[in-house]
CSV table of C-alpha atoms in Angstrom, one decimal:
chain,number,residue,atom,x,y,z
Q,1,MET,CA,26.3,16.1,-8.5
Q,2,GLU,CA,24.3,14.1,-11.0
Q,3,HIS,CA,21.8,16.0,-13.1
Q,4,VAL,CA,18.7,14.1,-14.5
Q,5,LYS,CA,15.5,15.1,-16.4
Q,6,CYS,CA,13.3,12.8,-14.4
Q,7,LEU,CA,13.9,11.3,-10.9
Q,8,ILE,CA,11.4,8.6,-9.8
Q,9,ILE,CA,11.4,7.9,-6.1
Q,10,GLY,CA,9.9,4.5,-5.2
Q,11,SER,CA,9.0,1.4,-7.2
Q,12,GLY,CA,6.0,-0.9,-7.2
Q,13,PRO,CA,3.3,-0.7,-10.0
Q,14,ALA,CA,3.3,3.1,-9.9
Q,15,GLY,CA,7.0,3.7,-10.0
Q,16,TYR,CA,7.8,1.0,-12.5
Q,17,THR,CA,5.0,2.1,-14.8
Q,18,ALA,CA,6.2,5.7,-14.6
Q,19,ALA,CA,9.7,4.5,-15.6
Q,20,ILE,CA,8.2,2.7,-18.6
Q,21,TYR,CA,6.5,5.8,-19.9
Q,22,ALA,CA,9.3,8.2,-19.0
Q,23,SER,CA,11.8,6.0,-20.7
Q,24,ARG,CA,9.7,5.8,-23.9
Q,25,ALA,CA,9.5,9.6,-23.8
Q,26,ASN,CA,13.3,9.8,-23.8
Q,27,LEU,CA,13.4,11.4,-20.3
Q,28,HIS,CA,16.1,8.9,-19.3
Q,29,PRO,CA,14.6,8.5,-15.9
Q,30,VAL,CA,16.6,7.4,-12.8
Q,31,GLU,CA,14.5,5.4,-10.3
Q,32,TYR,CA,15.4,4.6,-6.8
Q,33,SER,CA,13.5,1.4,-5.8
Q,34,GLY,CA,13.4,2.1,-2.1
Q,35,MET,CA,13.4,-0.1,1.0
Q,36,GLN,CA,11.0,-2.6,-0.6
Q,37,PRO,CA,11.7,-3.0,-4.3
Q,38,GLY,CA,8.5,-3.8,-6.0
Q,39,GLY,CA,6.3,-2.4,-3.2
Q,40,GLN,CA,3.6,-4.1,-1.2
Q,41,LEU,CA,2.9,-6.6,-3.9
Q,42,THR,CA,6.1,-8.4,-3.1
Q,43,GLN,CA,4.4,-9.5,0.1
Q,44,THR,CA,1.5,-11.1,-1.8
Q,45,THR,CA,1.7,-14.6,-3.1
Q,46,GLU,CA,-0.8,-14.7,-5.9
Q,47,VAL,CA,-2.2,-11.7,-7.8
Q,48,GLU,CA,-5.3,-12.6,-9.8
Q,49,ASN,CA,-6.9,-9.2,-10.6
Q,50,PHE,CA,-4.2,-7.6,-12.7
Q,51,PRO,CA,-5.0,-7.5,-16.4
Q,52,GLY,CA,-2.8,-9.7,-18.6
Q,53,TYR,CA,-2.3,-12.6,-16.2
Q,54,PRO,CA,-5.3,-14.9,-16.9
Q,55,GLN,CA,-3.9,-17.6,-14.6
Q,56,GLY,CA,-2.8,-15.2,-11.9
Q,57,VAL,CA,0.8,-14.4,-11.1
Q,58,ASP,CA,3.1,-14.3,-8.1
Q,59,GLY,CA,3.4,-10.7,-6.8
Q,60,ASN,CA,7.2,-10.8,-6.9
Q,61,GLN,CA,7.2,-12.2,-10.5
Q,62,MET,CA,4.8,-9.5,-11.7
Q,63,MET,CA,6.9,-6.7,-10.2
Q,64,MET,CA,10.0,-8.3,-11.8
Q,65,ASP,CA,8.2,-8.4,-15.2
Q,66,ILE,CA,7.2,-4.7,-15.0
Q,67,ARG,CA,10.7,-3.7,-13.9
Q,68,GLU,CA,12.3,-5.7,-16.7
Q,69,GLN,CA,10.0,-3.9,-19.2
Q,70,ALA,CA,11.1,-0.5,-17.8
Q,71,GLU,CA,14.7,-1.5,-18.1
Q,72,ARG,CA,14.2,-2.6,-21.7
Q,73,PHE,CA,13.4,0.9,-22.6
Q,74,GLY,CA,16.4,2.3,-20.8
Q,75,ALA,CA,15.2,3.2,-17.3
Q,76,ASP,CA,18.1,3.4,-14.8
Q,77,ILE,CA,16.6,1.5,-11.8
Q,78,ARG,CA,18.8,1.6,-8.7
Q,79,ASP,CA,18.6,-0.3,-5.5
Q,80,GLY,CA,18.6,2.1,-2.5
Q,81,SER,CA,16.5,4.9,-1.1
Q,82,ILE,CA,16.2,8.6,-1.3
Q,83,VAL,CA,16.4,9.8,2.3
Q,84,ARG,CA,16.4,13.6,1.9
Q,85,VAL,CA,15.1,16.1,-0.5
Q,86,ASP,CA,15.3,19.9,-1.0
Q,87,PHE,CA,12.4,21.2,-3.1
Q,88,SER,CA,13.0,24.9,-2.3
Q,89,ASN,CA,14.1,25.6,-5.9
Q,90,ARG,CA,14.0,23.9,-9.3
Q,91,PRO,CA,15.9,21.9,-10.3
Q,92,TYR,CA,15.1,19.9,-7.2
Q,93,LYS,CA,17.7,18.1,-5.1
Q,94,ALA,CA,17.7,14.7,-3.5
Q,95,TRP,CA,20.2,12.6,-1.6
Q,96,ASP,CA,20.4,8.8,-1.3
Q,97,GLU,CA,21.5,6.9,1.8
Q,98,ASN,CA,25.1,7.1,0.7
Q,99,ASN,CA,24.8,10.9,0.4
Q,100,ASN,CA,25.0,10.9,-3.4
Q,101,GLU,CA,23.3,14.1,-4.6
Q,102,ILE,CA,20.9,14.2,-7.6
Q,103,GLU,CA,19.6,17.3,-9.2
Q,104,ALA,CA,16.3,16.7,-11.1
Q,105,GLU,CA,14.2,18.8,-13.5
Q,106,THR,CA,11.1,16.7,-12.6
Q,107,VAL,CA,10.4,14.4,-9.8
Q,108,ILE,CA,7.8,11.6,-9.6
Q,109,ILE,CA,7.0,10.4,-6.0
Q,110,ALA,CA,5.8,6.8,-5.9
Q,111,THR,CA,6.9,5.8,-2.4
Q,112,GLY,CA,3.6,3.9,-1.6
Q,113,ALA,CA,2.1,3.2,1.8
Q,114,SER,CA,2.8,0.6,4.4
Q,115,ALA,CA,0.0,-1.4,6.0
Q,116,LYS,CA,-0.2,-1.1,9.8
Q,117,TYR,CA,0.3,-4.4,11.6
Q,118,LEU,CA,-0.4,-5.5,15.2
Q,119,GLY,CA,3.3,-6.3,15.8
Q,120,LEU,CA,2.9,-10.0,16.4
Q,121,ASP,CA,5.6,-12.4,15.4
Q,122,ASP,CA,2.9,-14.6,13.9
Q,123,GLU,CA,2.0,-11.9,11.4
Q,124,ARG,CA,5.4,-12.3,9.8
Q,125,LYS,CA,5.4,-16.1,10.2
Q,126,TYR,CA,2.2,-16.5,8.3
Q,127,ASN,CA,2.6,-13.6,5.8
Q,128,GLY,CA,1.3,-14.9,2.5
Q,129,GLN,CA,0.0,-18.0,4.2
Q,130,GLY,CA,-3.2,-16.6,5.6
Q,131,VAL,CA,-2.3,-13.1,6.8
Q,132,SER,CA,-3.2,-10.3,4.5
Q,133,ALA,CA,-3.6,-6.5,4.7
Q,134,CYS,CA,-5.7,-6.3,1.5
Q,135,ALA,CA,-9.2,-7.9,1.5
Q,136,THR,CA,-9.9,-6.9,-2.1
Q,137,CYS,CA,-6.6,-8.4,-3.2
Q,138,ASP,CA,-6.7,-11.7,-1.4
Q,139,GLY,CA,-10.4,-12.2,-0.4
Q,140,PHE,CA,-11.0,-14.4,-3.5
Q,141,PHE,CA,-8.8,-17.1,-2.1
Q,142,TYR,CA,-11.2,-17.5,0.9
Q,143,ARG,CA,-14.4,-18.4,-0.8
Q,144,LYS,CA,-16.6,-20.5,1.5
Q,145,LYS,CA,-14.0,-20.4,4.2
Q,146,THR,CA,-13.9,-18.6,7.6
Q,147,VAL,CA,-11.9,-15.5,8.0
Q,148,ALA,CA,-11.2,-12.7,10.6
Q,149,VAL,CA,-10.9,-9.0,10.1
Q,150,VAL,CA,-9.1,-6.9,12.8
Q,151,GLY,CA,-10.3,-3.3,13.2
Q,152,GLY,CA,-13.3,-1.2,14.1
Q,153,GLY,CA,-13.3,1.7,11.6
Q,154,ASP,CA,-14.8,2.1,8.2
Q,155,THR,CA,-12.0,0.2,6.5
Q,156,ALA,CA,-12.5,-2.8,8.7
Q,157,CYS,CA,-16.3,-2.7,8.2
Q,158,GLU,CA,-15.9,-2.4,4.4
Q,159,ASP,CA,-13.4,-5.3,4.4
Q,160,ALA,CA,-15.7,-7.4,6.5
Q,161,LEU,CA,-18.7,-6.7,4.2
Q,162,TYR,CA,-16.6,-7.4,1.1
Q,163,LEU,CA,-15.4,-10.7,2.6
Q,164,SER,CA,-18.9,-11.7,3.8
Q,165,GLY,CA,-19.9,-12.0,0.1
Q,166,LEU,CA,-17.2,-14.6,-0.4
Q,167,ALA,CA,-16.5,-16.3,2.8
Q,168,LYS,CA,-18.7,-18.7,4.8
Q,169,LYS,CA,-18.2,-16.7,8.0
Q,170,VAL,CA,-16.4,-13.5,9.0
Q,171,TYR,CA,-15.3,-12.6,12.5
Q,172,LEU,CA,-14.7,-8.8,13.1
Q,173,ILE,CA,-12.2,-8.5,16.0
Q,174,VAL,CA,-12.7,-5.1,17.7
Q,175,ARG,CA,-10.6,-4.2,20.8
Q,176,LYS,CA,-13.1,-1.6,21.9
Q,177,PRO,CA,-16.7,-2.2,23.1
Q,178,PHE,CA,-18.0,-0.2,20.1
Q,179,LEU,CA,-17.3,0.4,16.4
Q,180,ARG,CA,-15.6,3.6,15.3
Q,181,ALA,CA,-17.1,3.3,11.8
Q,182,SER,CA,-19.8,5.6,10.4
Q,183,LYS,CA,-23.4,4.7,11.4
Q,184,VAL,CA,-24.3,3.5,7.9
Q,185,MET,CA,-21.3,1.1,7.9
Q,186,GLN,CA,-22.2,-0.1,11.4
Q,187,ASP,CA,-25.7,-0.9,10.3
Q,188,ARG,CA,-24.6,-2.8,7.3
Q,189,VAL,CA,-22.2,-5.0,9.3
Q,190,MET,CA,-24.8,-5.6,12.0
Q,191,ALA,CA,-27.3,-6.7,9.4
Q,192,ALA,CA,-24.9,-9.2,7.7
Q,193,GLU,CA,-25.9,-12.7,8.9
Q,194,ASN,CA,-22.5,-14.2,8.4
Q,195,ILE,CA,-20.5,-11.5,10.3
Q,196,GLU,CA,-19.9,-12.0,14.0
Q,197,ILE,CA,-18.5,-9.0,15.9
Q,198,LEU,CA,-16.1,-9.9,18.7
Q,199,PHE,CA,-16.1,-6.7,20.8
Q,200,GLU,CA,-13.4,-6.1,23.4
Q,201,HIS,CA,-11.1,-8.8,21.9
Q,202,ASN,CA,-7.4,-8.5,21.3
Q,203,THR,CA,-5.3,-10.9,19.2
Q,204,LEU,CA,-2.5,-12.6,21.0
Q,205,GLY,CA,-1.3,-14.8,18.2
Q,206,LEU,CA,-2.1,-17.2,15.3
Q,207,PHE,CA,-1.7,-20.9,14.9
Q,208,GLY,CA,-1.6,-23.5,12.2
Q,209,GLU,CA,0.7,-26.1,10.6
Q,210,ASN,CA,0.6,-25.2,6.9
Q,211,GLY,CA,-0.8,-21.7,7.2
Q,212,VAL,CA,-3.3,-19.9,9.4
Q,213,GLU,CA,-5.8,-22.3,11.0
Q,214,GLY,CA,-6.9,-20.2,14.0
Q,215,ALA,CA,-6.2,-17.2,16.3
Q,216,HIS,CA,-5.6,-16.9,20.0
Q,217,LEU,CA,-7.6,-14.0,21.4
Q,218,VAL,CA,-8.1,-12.5,24.8
Q,219,LYS,CA,-11.5,-11.0,25.8
Q,220,ARG,CA,-11.6,-7.9,28.1
Q,221,LYS,CA,-7.9,-7.9,28.6
Q,222,GLY,CA,-6.8,-6.8,32.0
Q,223,GLU,CA,-10.3,-6.9,33.5
Q,224,ASP,CA,-11.4,-9.3,36.3
Q,225,ASP,CA,-13.4,-11.3,33.9
Q,226,GLU,CA,-10.6,-11.6,31.3
Q,227,GLN,CA,-11.0,-14.7,29.2
Q,228,LEU,CA,-8.8,-16.5,26.6
Q,229,VAL,CA,-10.6,-17.4,23.4
Q,230,ASP,CA,-9.5,-19.4,20.4
Q,231,ILE,CA,-11.3,-19.2,17.0
Q,232,GLN,CA,-10.9,-21.4,14.0
Q,233,ILE,CA,-10.1,-19.3,10.8
Q,234,ASP,CA,-8.5,-19.8,7.4
Q,235,GLY,CA,-7.5,-16.1,6.9
Q,236,PHE,CA,-6.5,-13.2,9.0
Q,237,PHE,CA,-7.0,-9.7,7.5
Q,238,LEU,CA,-5.5,-6.5,9.0
Q,239,ALA,CA,-7.7,-3.4,8.6
Q,240,ILE,CA,-6.2,-1.0,11.1
Q,241,GLY,CA,-5.0,1.5,8.5
Q,242,HIS,CA,-2.0,2.4,6.3
Q,243,LYS,CA,0.8,4.8,6.8
Q,244,PRO,CA,1.9,6.6,3.6
Q,245,ASN,CA,5.7,6.7,3.1
Q,246,THR,CA,5.9,10.5,2.8
Q,247,ASP,CA,7.7,11.8,5.8
Q,248,ILE,CA,10.7,13.3,3.8
Q,249,PHE,CA,8.3,15.3,1.6
Q,250,LYS,CA,6.1,16.9,4.3
Q,251,GLU,CA,8.2,20.0,4.6
Q,252,TRP,CA,7.7,20.7,0.9
Q,253,LEU,CA,4.3,19.3,-0.1
Q,254,GLU,CA,0.8,19.3,1.3
Q,255,THR,CA,-0.6,16.2,2.9
Q,256,ASP,CA,-3.9,15.2,4.5
Q,257,GLU,CA,-4.1,14.5,8.2
Q,258,VAL,CA,-2.8,10.9,7.8
Q,259,GLY,CA,0.1,11.9,5.5
Q,260,TYR,CA,-1.2,11.1,2.0
Q,261,LEU,CA,0.2,13.6,-0.5
Q,262,LYS,CA,-2.4,16.0,-2.0
Q,263,LYS,CA,-3.0,16.2,-5.7
Q,264,ILE,CA,-4.3,19.1,-7.7
Q,265,ASP,CA,-7.8,18.6,-9.2
Q,266,GLY,CA,-7.4,14.8,-9.4
Q,267,THR,CA,-4.2,15.0,-11.5
Q,268,PRO,CA,-0.8,13.8,-10.5
Q,269,ARG,CA,0.4,17.4,-10.1
Q,270,THR,CA,1.3,18.9,-6.8
Q,271,LYS,CA,1.6,22.5,-5.7
Q,272,LEU,CA,5.3,22.5,-6.9
Q,273,PRO,CA,5.8,22.7,-10.6
Q,274,GLY,CA,7.5,19.6,-11.9
Q,275,VAL,CA,6.8,17.4,-8.9
Q,276,PHE,CA,4.2,14.7,-9.4
Q,277,VAL,CA,2.8,11.9,-7.3
Q,278,ALA,CA,1.7,8.4,-8.2
Q,279,GLY,CA,0.3,5.3,-6.4
Q,280,ASP,CA,-0.6,4.6,-2.8
Q,281,CYS,CA,1.4,7.5,-1.3
Q,282,ALA,CA,-1.4,9.7,-2.7
Q,283,ASP,CA,-4.3,7.3,-2.7
Q,284,PRO,CA,-6.1,6.5,0.6
Q,285,VAL,CA,-9.1,5.1,-1.2
Q,286,TYR,CA,-8.4,2.4,-3.9
Q,287,ARG,CA,-4.9,1.1,-3.1
Q,288,GLN,CA,-4.9,-1.4,-6.0
Q,289,ALA,CA,-2.0,-2.4,-8.3
Q,290,ILE,CA,-3.9,-1.4,-11.4
Q,291,SER,CA,-4.9,2.0,-10.2
Q,292,ALA,CA,-1.4,2.7,-9.0
Q,293,ALA,CA,0.0,1.7,-12.4
Q,294,GLY,CA,-2.5,4.1,-14.0
Q,295,THR,CA,-1.3,7.0,-11.9
Q,296,GLY,CA,2.3,6.1,-12.7
Q,297,CYS,CA,1.4,6.5,-16.4
Q,298,GLN,CA,-0.3,9.8,-15.7
Q,299,ALA,CA,2.6,11.2,-13.7
Q,300,ALA,CA,5.1,10.3,-16.5
Q,301,ILE,CA,3.0,11.9,-19.2
Q,302,GLU,CA,2.7,15.0,-17.0
Q,303,ALA,CA,6.4,15.1,-16.5
Q,304,GLU,CA,7.0,14.9,-20.3
Q,305,ARG,CA,4.6,17.7,-21.0
Q,306,PHE,CA,6.1,19.9,-18.2
Q,307,LEU,CA,9.6,19.5,-19.7
Q,308,LEU,CA,8.3,20.3,-23.2
Q,309,GLU,CA,6.7,23.5,-21.9
Q,310,ASN,CA,9.6,24.5,-19.6
Q,311,SER,CA,12.7,23.5,-21.6
């Protein structure tokens, strides 16, 4: 069994930033980078809204920069995933996919969340070339262009409204004959002149030579008046929700109905002393790289203070 002061589970802006701060506090953190080292940003081509990169930066490059910074201060960052934990007693126990056991005095959970996709092959084909699951991250690239948003809830309406301030036209693709969003969000979308709602439409696929140029849709699928429809678009945004990567912690920590880990009074603390959360696994609202990094900093500072008080 390996014993550590601070175990960080997950990478991305939250995990890597926590590793920077924990390393500088001489906590000698061990970090498992997870199934997707660098997190969701590694699926983004250009990041333009993270401070310190005035010309923008490739998402993979930015994550490598932050990881390198953490390693410079001594963080032990390992490829692989934590697949099981036992938080019944402190020090807490965790096991990786090779059944190596780690005992940790503090734990920082930064496992992130995964955007839900429709499951189309074209979503993978055009990922980073017109397909995005983050309107506030990538909408800037579609100024004066035509885009589509998939979804009918509050998130989809919010994304459509945000994009309507940038794009020439926004299609809102809704598979039901109504919006699930709150009344106020519905009213705002209906009032936006450049948003066209396509009710009872499902996406069959995307097309384009050098990126997304359009989408194949079906209207009233399975009905007698089923109709195939093609729309010309430059960007295709998924807004059908996110799934927090928190399944292995649900036995030990409180979550909301979706699975996001609950924090105490807006801090990174959880109900278990010495267990902290950071990033998108506990953030259903903002889901930005900069806010995730901020919570990674907070979690590491809390871990340092906890160890000082409980050593």
